[in-house]
Tab-separated table of C-alpha atoms in Angstrom:
chain	number	residue	atom	x	y	z
A	23	MET	CA	7.285	-15.235	22.455
A	24	PRO	CA	10.237	-14.160	20.248
A	25	ALA	CA	9.740	-12.475	16.877
A	26	ASP	CA	10.139	-14.747	13.877
A	27	PRO	CA	13.788	-14.238	12.740
A	28	ALA	CA	13.001	-15.482	9.244
A	29	LEU	CA	10.450	-12.703	8.715
A	30	LEU	CA	12.149	-9.957	10.726
A	31	ASN	CA	15.422	-10.007	8.844
A	32	PRO	CA	18.097	-8.540	11.183
A	33	GLU	CA	19.781	-6.546	8.423
A	34	LYS	CA	16.464	-5.014	7.332
A	35	VAL	CA	15.554	-4.184	10.916
A	36	HIS	CA	18.959	-2.558	11.407
A	37	ARG	CA	18.577	-0.435	8.260
A	38	LEU	CA	15.078	0.538	9.364
A	39	THR	CA	16.164	1.689	12.828
A	40	GLU	CA	19.155	3.574	11.420
A	41	THR	CA	16.976	5.314	8.821
A	42	PHE	CA	14.406	6.316	11.426
A	43	GLN	CA	17.028	7.577	13.872
A	44	ARG	CA	18.740	9.677	11.207
A	45	ARG	CA	15.447	11.189	10.093
A	46	PHE	CA	13.924	11.969	13.498
A	47	ASP	CA	16.842	11.805	15.931
A	48	LEU	CA	14.839	9.397	18.064
A	49	PRO	CA	15.986	5.968	19.243
A	50	VAL	CA	13.894	2.926	18.383
A	51	GLU	CA	14.127	-0.657	19.568
A	52	LEU	CA	12.644	-3.968	18.503
A	53	VAL	CA	10.699	-5.867	21.162
A	54	ASP	CA	9.036	-9.256	21.073
A	55	LEU	CA	5.377	-9.926	21.834
A	56	ASP	CA	6.176	-10.100	25.566
A	57	GLY	CA	7.478	-6.553	25.407
A	58	MET	CA	11.098	-7.568	25.962
A	59	PRO	CA	14.015	-6.230	23.875
A	60	SER	CA	14.835	-8.399	20.869
A	61	SER	CA	18.228	-7.159	19.701
A	62	SER	CA	19.446	-7.702	16.155
A	63	PRO	CA	23.129	-8.116	15.217
A	64	GLY	CA	24.718	-4.706	14.818
A	65	GLU	CA	21.699	-2.922	16.335
A	66	ARG	CA	22.617	0.240	18.210
A	67	ARG	CA	20.559	0.419	21.375
A	68	GLU	CA	20.358	3.693	23.261
A	69	ARG	CA	19.486	3.368	26.943
A	70	HIS	CA	17.591	6.301	28.420
A	71	PRO	CA	18.824	7.415	31.865
A	72	LEU	CA	15.502	6.857	33.623
A	73	CYS	CA	14.920	3.534	31.842
A	74	THR	CA	18.390	2.370	32.901
A	75	LEU	CA	17.649	3.285	36.480
A	76	LEU	CA	14.238	1.562	36.452
A	77	CYS	CA	15.582	-1.609	34.828
A	78	SER	CA	18.111	-1.924	37.645
A	79	ASN	CA	15.111	-2.801	39.792
A	80	GLU	CA	13.498	-6.176	39.034
A	81	ASN	CA	9.956	-5.119	39.932
A	82	ALA	CA	10.194	-1.851	37.997
A	83	CYS	CA	11.617	-3.699	34.997
A	84	SER	CA	8.762	-6.221	35.085
A	85	SER	CA	6.306	-3.326	35.223
A	86	CYS	CA	7.962	-1.823	32.108
A	87	TYR	CA	7.548	-5.049	30.164
A	88	ALA	CA	3.919	-5.353	31.297
A	89	GLU	CA	3.279	-1.809	29.975
A	90	HIS	CA	4.918	-2.798	26.685
A	91	ARG	CA	2.739	-5.921	26.363
A	92	ARG	CA	-0.421	-3.921	26.988
A	93	ALA	CA	0.593	-1.312	24.402
A	94	ILE	CA	1.486	-4.014	21.859
A	95	ASN	CA	-1.950	-5.623	22.238
A	96	VAL	CA	-3.692	-2.261	21.777
A	97	ALA	CA	-1.534	-1.446	18.734
A	98	PHE	CA	-2.473	-4.741	17.112
A	99	ASP	CA	-6.135	-4.233	17.971
A	100	VAL	CA	-6.225	-0.852	16.212
A	101	GLY	CA	-3.810	-1.956	13.472
A	102	ASP	CA	-1.685	1.176	13.837
A	103	SER	CA	0.983	2.890	15.923
A	104	TYR	CA	-0.197	3.518	19.468
A	105	SER	CA	1.057	6.246	21.803
A	106	PHE	CA	0.897	5.794	25.582
A	107	VAL	CA	2.293	7.116	28.847
A	108	CYS	CA	4.382	4.558	30.696
A	109	HIS	CA	4.200	3.959	34.473
A	110	ALA	CA	7.020	6.492	34.994
A	111	GLY	CA	5.243	9.166	32.930
A	112	LEU	CA	7.248	8.964	29.692
A	113	LEU	CA	5.622	9.298	26.263
A	114	VAL	CA	6.189	6.120	24.237
A	115	THR	CA	4.991	4.976	20.807
A	116	CYS	CA	4.447	1.351	19.865
A	117	THR	CA	4.425	0.309	16.183
A	118	PRO	CA	3.085	-3.239	15.569
A	119	LEU	CA	4.855	-5.589	13.157
A	120	ALA	CA	2.840	-8.300	11.449
A	121	ASN	CA	2.976	-10.490	8.379
A	122	GLY	CA	-0.610	-11.164	7.347
A	123	ALA	CA	-2.343	-12.532	10.432
A	124	GLN	CA	0.932	-13.437	12.176
A	125	ARG	CA	2.068	-11.087	14.925
A	126	LEU	CA	5.853	-10.672	15.000
A	127	GLY	CA	6.689	-8.009	17.562
A	128	ALA	CA	6.792	-4.237	17.768
A	129	LEU	CA	9.023	-1.192	17.524
A	130	LEU	CA	9.163	1.093	20.570
A	131	SER	CA	10.228	4.681	20.131
A	132	GLY	CA	10.049	7.950	22.004
A	133	LYS	CA	10.432	7.522	25.767
A	134	THR	CA	10.515	11.295	26.005
A	135	TRP	CA	8.920	14.060	28.083
A	136	PRO	CA	6.234	16.208	26.450
A	137	GLU	CA	7.923	19.309	27.935
A	138	LYS	CA	11.241	20.321	29.449
A	139	PRO	CA	11.897	18.420	32.711
A	140	SER	CA	11.482	20.466	35.883
A	141	ASP	CA	11.731	19.970	39.639
A	142	GLU	CA	7.956	19.482	39.712
A	143	MET	CA	8.289	16.706	37.125
A	144	VAL	CA	10.999	15.016	39.197
A	145	ALA	CA	8.658	15.087	42.194
A	146	GLU	CA	5.849	13.552	40.119
A	147	VAL	CA	8.086	10.772	38.800
A	148	ARG	CA	9.383	10.111	42.306
A	149	GLU	CA	5.790	9.594	43.431
A	150	ARG	CA	5.091	7.286	40.466
A	151	VAL	CA	8.033	4.969	41.202
A	152	ARG	CA	7.937	5.159	44.994
A	153	ARG	CA	6.477	1.651	45.185
A	154	PHE	CA	9.693	0.269	43.667
A	155	GLY	CA	11.891	1.869	46.322
A	156	ILE	CA	13.864	3.883	43.757
A	157	ASN	CA	15.289	7.151	45.085
A	158	GLY	CA	18.937	7.592	44.237
A	159	GLN	CA	19.963	9.541	41.115
A	160	LEU	CA	16.327	10.077	40.141
A	161	ASN	CA	16.772	13.821	39.650
A	162	ALA	CA	19.624	13.347	37.151
A	163	ALA	CA	17.813	10.471	35.403
A	164	VAL	CA	14.629	12.494	34.854
A	165	LYS	CA	16.438	15.616	33.675
A	166	GLY	CA	18.676	13.519	31.407
A	167	HIS	CA	15.729	12.641	29.172
A	168	ARG	CA	14.872	14.617	26.054
A	169	ASN	CA	11.599	16.451	25.702
A	170	VAL	CA	9.621	16.088	22.451
A	171	PRO	CA	6.118	17.514	21.951
A	172	GLY	CA	3.370	14.903	21.634
A	173	PRO	CA	2.322	15.899	18.062
A	174	THR	CA	5.952	15.617	16.890
A	175	LEU	CA	6.255	12.177	18.431
A	176	GLN	CA	2.978	11.120	16.811
A	177	ARG	CA	4.177	12.221	13.369
A	178	ALA	CA	7.370	10.236	13.892
A	179	ALA	CA	5.295	7.179	14.882
A	180	GLU	CA	3.208	7.463	11.713
A	181	ALA	CA	6.381	7.675	9.636
A	182	LEU	CA	7.835	4.647	11.444
A	183	PHE	CA	4.705	2.637	10.608
A	184	GLU	CA	5.123	3.451	6.891
A	185	LEU	CA	8.889	2.851	6.955
A	186	ALA	CA	8.348	-0.560	8.547
A	187	LYS	CA	5.899	-1.577	5.792
A	188	GLU	CA	8.274	-0.368	3.083
A	189	MET	CA	11.631	-1.611	4.388
A	190	LEU	CA	10.703	-4.897	6.106
A	191	LYS	CA	8.622	-6.102	3.125
A	192	LEU	CA	5.911	-7.589	5.323
A	193	ASP	CA	2.338	-8.304	4.262
A	194	PRO	CA	0.365	-5.442	5.897
A	195	ARG	CA	-3.144	-6.709	5.119
A	196	GLY	CA	-3.891	-7.952	8.633
A	197	LEU	CA	-2.962	-4.626	10.221
A	198	SER	CA	-4.659	-2.657	7.458
A	199	GLU	CA	-7.949	-4.490	8.033
A	200	ARG	CA	-7.769	-3.865	11.769
A	201	ARG	CA	-6.921	-0.210	11.256
A	202	GLU	CA	-9.809	0.262	8.837
A	203	ARG	CA	-12.134	-1.496	11.270
A	204	ALA	CA	-11.058	0.794	14.135
A	205	GLN	CA	-11.349	3.914	11.968
A	206	GLN	CA	-14.829	2.890	10.847
A	207	GLN	CA	-16.034	2.394	14.412
A	208	SER	CA	-14.589	5.783	15.357
A	209	GLN	CA	-16.426	7.503	12.487
A	210	ILE	CA	-19.677	5.694	13.305
A	211	ALA	CA	-19.358	6.796	16.945
A	212	GLU	CA	-18.867	10.391	15.796
A	213	SER	CA	-21.971	10.086	13.603
A	214	ILE	CA	-24.024	8.789	16.541
A	215	GLN	CA	-22.826	11.681	18.710
A	216	ALA	CA	-23.763	14.146	15.954
A	217	VAL	CA	-27.296	12.695	15.842
A	218	LYS	CA	-27.573	12.939	19.628
A	219	ARG	CA	-26.573	16.599	19.525
A	220	THR	CA	-29.576	17.363	17.315
A	221	GLY	CA	-31.796	16.786	20.328
A	222	PHE	CA	-34.100	14.263	18.573
A	223	THR	CA	-34.917	10.979	20.260
A	224	ALA	CA	-35.092	9.365	16.828
A	225	ALA	CA	-33.518	10.365	13.543
A	226	ALA	CA	-35.012	9.948	10.110
A	227	TYR	CA	-33.186	7.657	7.721
A	228	PRO	CA	-30.875	9.868	5.566
A	229	TYR	CA	-32.078	9.062	2.049
A	230	GLN	CA	-30.347	12.186	0.751
A	231	ARG	CA	-27.032	10.798	1.991
A	232	GLU	CA	-27.721	7.625	0.012
A	233	LYS	CA	-27.828	9.739	-3.154
A	234	GLU	CA	-24.507	11.301	-2.207
A	235	LEU	CA	-23.085	7.825	-1.595
A	236	ILE	CA	-24.102	6.742	-5.109
A	237	GLU	CA	-22.429	9.775	-6.674
A	238	LYS	CA	-19.212	9.273	-4.723
A	239	VAL	CA	-19.019	5.596	-5.710
A	240	LYS	CA	-19.568	6.502	-9.371
A	241	LEU	CA	-16.727	9.029	-9.105
A	242	GLY	CA	-14.448	6.554	-7.343
A	243	ASP	CA	-14.193	8.915	-4.333
A	244	ARG	CA	-13.026	6.350	-1.780
A	245	LEU	CA	-12.534	8.664	1.206
A	246	GLY	CA	-15.782	10.557	0.624
A	247	ALA	CA	-17.833	7.386	0.070
A	248	LYS	CA	-16.558	5.809	3.296
A	249	GLY	CA	-17.390	8.952	5.242
A	250	VAL	CA	-20.969	9.032	3.931
A	251	LEU	CA	-21.458	5.302	4.519
A	252	ASN	CA	-20.304	5.578	8.127
A	253	GLU	CA	-22.631	8.542	8.706
A	254	ILE	CA	-25.547	6.436	7.445
A	255	LEU	CA	-24.505	3.510	9.656
A	256	GLY	CA	-24.323	5.860	12.635
A	257	VAL	CA	-27.947	6.932	12.087
A	258	VAL	CA	-29.108	3.330	11.665
A	259	LEU	CA	-27.328	2.204	14.847
A	260	PHE	CA	-28.691	5.200	16.765
A	261	ARG	CA	-32.240	4.341	15.718
A	262	ASP	CA	-31.968	0.725	16.839
A	263	PRO	CA	-28.598	0.093	18.556
A	264	MET	CA	-29.437	-3.416	19.709
A	265	GLY	CA	-31.450	-4.540	16.708
A	266	SER	CA	-29.314	-6.551	14.322
A	267	TYR	CA	-32.424	-7.523	12.345
A	268	LEU	CA	-33.090	-3.926	11.361
A	269	LEU	CA	-29.394	-3.337	10.719
A	270	LYS	CA	-29.293	-6.366	8.409
A	271	THR	CA	-32.299	-5.058	6.514
A	272	ARG	CA	-30.670	-1.667	6.073
A	273	LEU	CA	-27.375	-3.238	4.996
A	274	VAL	CA	-29.091	-5.329	2.341
A	275	GLU	CA	-30.705	-2.124	1.072
A	276	LEU	CA	-27.312	-0.378	1.096
A	277	LEU	CA	-25.837	-3.318	-0.803
A	278	ALA	CA	-28.424	-2.700	-3.509
A	279	VAL	CA	-27.556	1.019	-3.493
A	280	LEU	CA	-23.840	0.279	-3.949
A	281	SER	CA	-24.615	-2.214	-6.708
A	282	ARG	CA	-26.679	0.352	-8.576
A	283	ALA	CA	-23.904	2.927	-8.282
A	284	ALA	CA	-21.326	0.478	-9.660
A	285	ALA	CA	-23.645	-0.529	-12.512
A	286	GLU	CA	-24.228	3.125	-13.425
A	287	ALA	CA	-20.444	3.574	-13.484
A	288	GLY	CA	-20.188	0.856	-16.142
A	289	VAL	CA	-19.275	-2.241	-14.126
A	290	ASP	CA	-20.580	-5.533	-15.532
A	291	VAL	CA	-23.892	-6.384	-13.825
A	292	GLU	CA	-23.199	-10.137	-13.749
A	293	LYS	CA	-19.985	-9.548	-11.811
A	294	ILE	CA	-21.861	-7.315	-9.383
A	295	LEU	CA	-24.575	-9.907	-8.730
A	296	GLU	CA	-22.037	-12.694	-8.280
A	297	ARG	CA	-20.130	-10.720	-5.666
A	298	ASN	CA	-23.303	-9.532	-3.978
A	299	MET	CA	-24.198	-13.102	-3.045
A	300	VAL	CA	-21.000	-13.344	-0.984
A	301	TYR	CA	-21.790	-10.205	1.007
A	302	PHE	CA	-25.476	-11.115	1.283
A	303	ARG	CA	-24.561	-14.429	2.949
A	304	GLU	CA	-22.097	-12.694	5.300
A	305	ILE	CA	-24.794	-10.234	6.374
A	306	LEU	CA	-27.356	-12.973	7.024
A	307	ASN	CA	-24.892	-15.167	8.948
A	308	SER	CA	-23.590	-12.458	11.293
A	309	ASP	CA	-25.272	-11.219	14.483
A	310	ASN	CA	-22.539	-8.821	15.568
A	311	ASP	CA	-23.150	-5.157	14.727
A	312	VAL	CA	-19.440	-4.405	14.326
A	313	ASP	CA	-18.942	-7.343	11.948
A	314	LEU	CA	-21.997	-6.265	9.949
A	315	CYS	CA	-20.579	-2.768	9.534
A	316	VAL	CA	-17.242	-4.230	8.450
A	317	THR	CA	-19.008	-6.403	5.859
A	318	ILE	CA	-20.751	-3.458	4.188
A	319	SER	CA	-17.472	-1.550	4.276
A	320	LYS	CA	-15.770	-4.462	2.492
A	321	ALA	CA	-18.520	-4.380	-0.126
A	322	LEU	CA	-17.978	-0.644	-0.586
A	323	ASN	CA	-14.232	-1.187	-1.051
A	324	HIS	CA	-14.893	-3.887	-3.638
A	325	PHE	CA	-17.305	-1.745	-5.646
A	326	LEU	CA	-14.904	1.207	-5.509
A	327	ASP	CA	-12.064	-1.030	-6.739
A	328	THR	CA	-14.128	-2.254	-9.693
A	329	VAL	CA	-15.310	1.255	-10.563
A	330	CYS	CA	-11.765	2.622	-10.475
A	331	ALA	CA	-10.455	-0.308	-12.536
A	332	GLN	CA	-13.231	0.247	-15.087
A	333	ARG	CA	-12.391	3.943	-15.258
A	334	ASP	CA	-8.650	3.283	-15.608
A	335	GLU	CA	-9.264	0.977	-18.558
A	336	LYS	CA	-10.992	3.820	-20.360
A	337	VAL	CA	-8.355	6.440	-19.594
A	338	GLU	CA	-5.271	6.321	-21.749
A	339	THR	CA	-2.125	6.926	-19.730
A	340	PRO	CA	1.003	8.539	-21.245
A	341	VAL	CA	2.732	5.148	-21.408
A	342	THR	CA	-0.211	3.409	-23.122
A	343	ALA	CA	-0.478	6.318	-25.576
A	344	VAL	CA	3.163	5.840	-26.600
A	345	LEU	CA	2.793	2.053	-26.783
A	346	ARG	CA	-0.246	2.399	-29.033
A	347	TYR	CA	1.623	4.850	-31.274
A	348	ILE	CA	4.593	2.463	-31.562
A	349	GLU	CA	2.312	-0.441	-32.467
A	350	LEU	CA	0.734	1.614	-35.265
A	351	ASN	CA	3.881	3.341	-36.571
A	352	TYR	CA	6.777	0.936	-35.976
A	353	ASN	CA	7.621	1.051	-39.709
A	354	MET	CA	8.334	4.789	-39.543
A	355	GLU	CA	11.377	6.607	-38.205
A	356	LEU	CA	10.657	7.004	-34.497
A	357	THR	CA	12.642	9.246	-32.168
A	358	VAL	CA	12.350	9.817	-28.451
A	359	GLU	CA	11.207	13.378	-29.136
A	360	GLU	CA	8.443	12.189	-31.472
A	361	LEU	CA	7.237	9.591	-28.967
A	362	ALA	CA	7.277	12.158	-26.144
A	363	ARG	CA	5.004	14.429	-28.186
A	364	GLN	CA	2.413	11.652	-28.339
A	365	ALA	CA	2.241	11.714	-24.529
A	366	ASN	CA	2.395	15.513	-24.238
A	367	LEU	CA	5.361	15.132	-21.918
A	368	SER	CA	9.045	15.995	-22.046
A	369	PRO	CA	11.401	13.283	-23.358
A	370	SER	CA	12.999	12.886	-19.930
A	371	ARG	CA	9.635	12.537	-18.167
A	372	ILE	CA	8.174	9.927	-20.515
A	373	ALA	CA	11.486	8.047	-20.489
A	374	HIS	CA	11.306	7.938	-16.679
A	375	LEU	CA	7.688	6.700	-16.767
A	376	PHE	CA	8.587	3.944	-19.258
A	377	GLN	CA	11.402	2.753	-17.031
A	378	GLU	CA	9.219	2.914	-13.940
A	379	LYS	CA	6.139	1.174	-15.406
A	380	LEU	CA	7.715	-1.269	-17.871
A	381	GLY	CA	11.333	-1.569	-16.764
A	382	THR	CA	12.605	-0.736	-20.260
A	383	THR	CA	13.189	2.171	-22.661
A	384	MET	CA	11.075	3.481	-25.523
A	385	ILE	CA	13.784	2.666	-28.095
A	386	GLU	CA	14.082	-0.862	-26.759
A	387	THR	CA	10.305	-1.182	-27.080
A	388	VAL	CA	10.431	0.036	-30.698
A	389	THR	CA	13.117	-2.558	-31.427
A	390	ARG	CA	11.087	-5.314	-29.793
A	391	VAL	CA	7.946	-4.473	-31.802
A	392	ARG	CA	9.907	-4.264	-35.068
A	393	LEU	CA	11.592	-7.609	-34.515
A	394	GLU	CA	8.308	-9.288	-33.594
A	395	GLN	CA	6.808	-8.000	-36.835
A	396	SER	CA	9.869	-9.073	-38.822
A	397	LYS	CA	9.631	-12.621	-37.440
A	398	ARG	CA	5.979	-12.768	-38.436
A	399	LEU	CA	6.833	-11.665	-41.994
A	400	LEU	CA	9.744	-14.110	-42.204
A	401	LEU	CA	7.445	-17.008	-41.341
A	402	GLU	CA	4.245	-15.951	-43.120
A	403	THR	CA	5.505	-14.364	-46.366
A	404	ASN	CA	8.090	-14.868	-49.111
A	405	LEU	CA	9.347	-11.297	-48.864
A	406	SER	CA	13.114	-11.043	-48.989
A	407	CYS	CA	15.029	-10.042	-45.877
A	408	THR	CA	15.766	-6.659	-47.456
A	409	GLU	CA	12.070	-5.993	-48.122
A	410	ILE	CA	11.186	-7.057	-44.582
A	411	ALA	CA	13.837	-4.722	-43.164
A	412	TYR	CA	12.232	-1.753	-44.940
A	413	ARG	CA	8.713	-2.806	-43.971
A	414	VAL	CA	9.508	-2.873	-40.258
A	415	GLY	CA	11.284	0.484	-40.253
A	416	TYR	CA	14.954	-0.224	-41.012
A	417	ASN	CA	16.497	1.664	-43.965
A	418	ASP	CA	19.692	-0.398	-43.795
A	419	GLN	CA	19.321	-4.127	-44.348
A	420	SER	CA	22.757	-4.858	-42.875
A	421	TYR	CA	21.889	-2.990	-39.696
A	422	PHE	CA	18.574	-4.870	-39.486
A	423	THR	CA	20.462	-8.160	-39.745
A	424	ARG	CA	22.891	-7.176	-36.979
A	425	VAL	CA	20.063	-6.113	-34.661
A	426	PHE	CA	18.108	-9.295	-35.404
A	427	HIS	CA	21.187	-11.442	-34.813
A	428	SER	CA	22.004	-9.726	-31.511
A	429	ARG	CA	18.535	-10.569	-30.167
A	430	GLU	CA	17.785	-13.954	-31.761
A	431	LYS	CA	21.382	-15.280	-32.106
A	432	VAL	CA	20.724	-16.154	-35.759
A	433	THR	CA	20.392	-14.076	-38.938
A	434	PRO	CA	16.891	-13.423	-40.356
A	435	ARG	CA	17.556	-15.927	-43.168
A	436	LYS	CA	18.639	-18.664	-40.752
A	437	PHE	CA	15.637	-17.929	-38.515
A	438	ARG	CA	13.339	-18.481	-41.497
A	439	ILE	CA	15.030	-21.728	-42.518
A	440	VAL	CA	15.086	-23.161	-38.996
A	441	ASN	CA	11.463	-22.275	-38.210
A	442	ARG	CA	9.881	-22.702	-41.641
A	443	GLY	CA	12.100	-25.380	-43.152
A	444	SER	CA	13.183	-23.378	-46.231
A	445	ALA	CA	14.298	-19.935	-47.400
A	446	ALA	CA	12.200	-17.663	-49.599
A	447	PRO	CA	13.092	-17.742	-53.321
A	448	ASP	CA	14.561	-14.241	-53.243
A	449	ASP	CA	16.182	-14.420	-49.810
A	450	ASP	CA	19.354	-12.451	-49.432
A	451	GLU	CA	22.572	-14.363	-49.097
A	452	GLU	CA	24.615	-11.566	-47.542
A	453	ASP	CA	25.437	-11.179	-43.871
A	454	GLU	CA	25.856	-14.869	-43.252
A	455	ASP	CA	29.372	-14.068	-42.009
A	456	ILE	CA	27.861	-12.549	-38.813
A	457	GLU	CA	27.678	-15.986	-37.319
């Protein structure tokens, strides 16, 4: 099944592979869901010596593609890059590509030895591929491969996963959910093993850990809260691994614990209760332990999101501090230095933040606020244009008129006439020549 060309834009894929190769000096290739190469226009494909030799044999080549398919399925199951050893003994990494729930293909990288090739390694590879009848040039093919330590290759795979999300502009939610699911099951398994190591045939329910969970939710500690939750789930599953009824009961209790933590953090109780009904129904309607654990994890994520959003609303950021100051003092002389002082940052830093968060400058924001106020005064009062200019922070009425005209394409006086139907009794007559 070929990758969707509309979603895997060839130019983006090419830039991605070039960026990765420059950064890690490792080749990478796009493959479809059948594990077969899916070349993009302009893509530079580097054939490894051993891979070239194997692909000259039809059976060996088919075995390669079968290994790729298996790795692709595992990578999608865990929602993350997956490292494996191919049938010839090479280290390979497989990075899944998906858009939402749609699987598109994968990126294969590595195909390296974990250590410098030796005569012993050649003998091992020869034994691995004996069934394909490949003998000639095997020594040169094996020793022609690079060697890269496994941890280095893994770090490169993690970077490739992030680069793919950033540069291909795909929706990563499907993979993210699978990765979180796999990570949760891994942590729960570790928790169960920890309980077993205590030597008890049954473990008491960890009420103290519930208290820690509440505190971490109130603090918005996402990583810590997930760790504590998975420890609790591990104990529950150890106590009654096949009993979904007990697990459901415990999860409903945990749902109440999470709700209380969110309420104590200031989240609206009505919103909590409304959302709780969704998770309550999911818990009651599921009989799969893994799905039940995922449901309570989703509830935890939701409560953490609402707690963090509630906290962010109460914390004034540097940009909001400057915006508030502009709104209150637009009629005064405002400089970049003065605005930077309100944020306790350097002028260059706050200017960068404004551009990053709002896509504009502080001075442009001051101008926008002043002109909005001037339009309100033009429509709601009989103040002259000169008086309005001074009230919104301009000491020069002519300059005010030029700025107004550049934005609105009419002078202040014309704006008033067009939108109100008449000029104020004392309206200025100057500056009409701008138009």
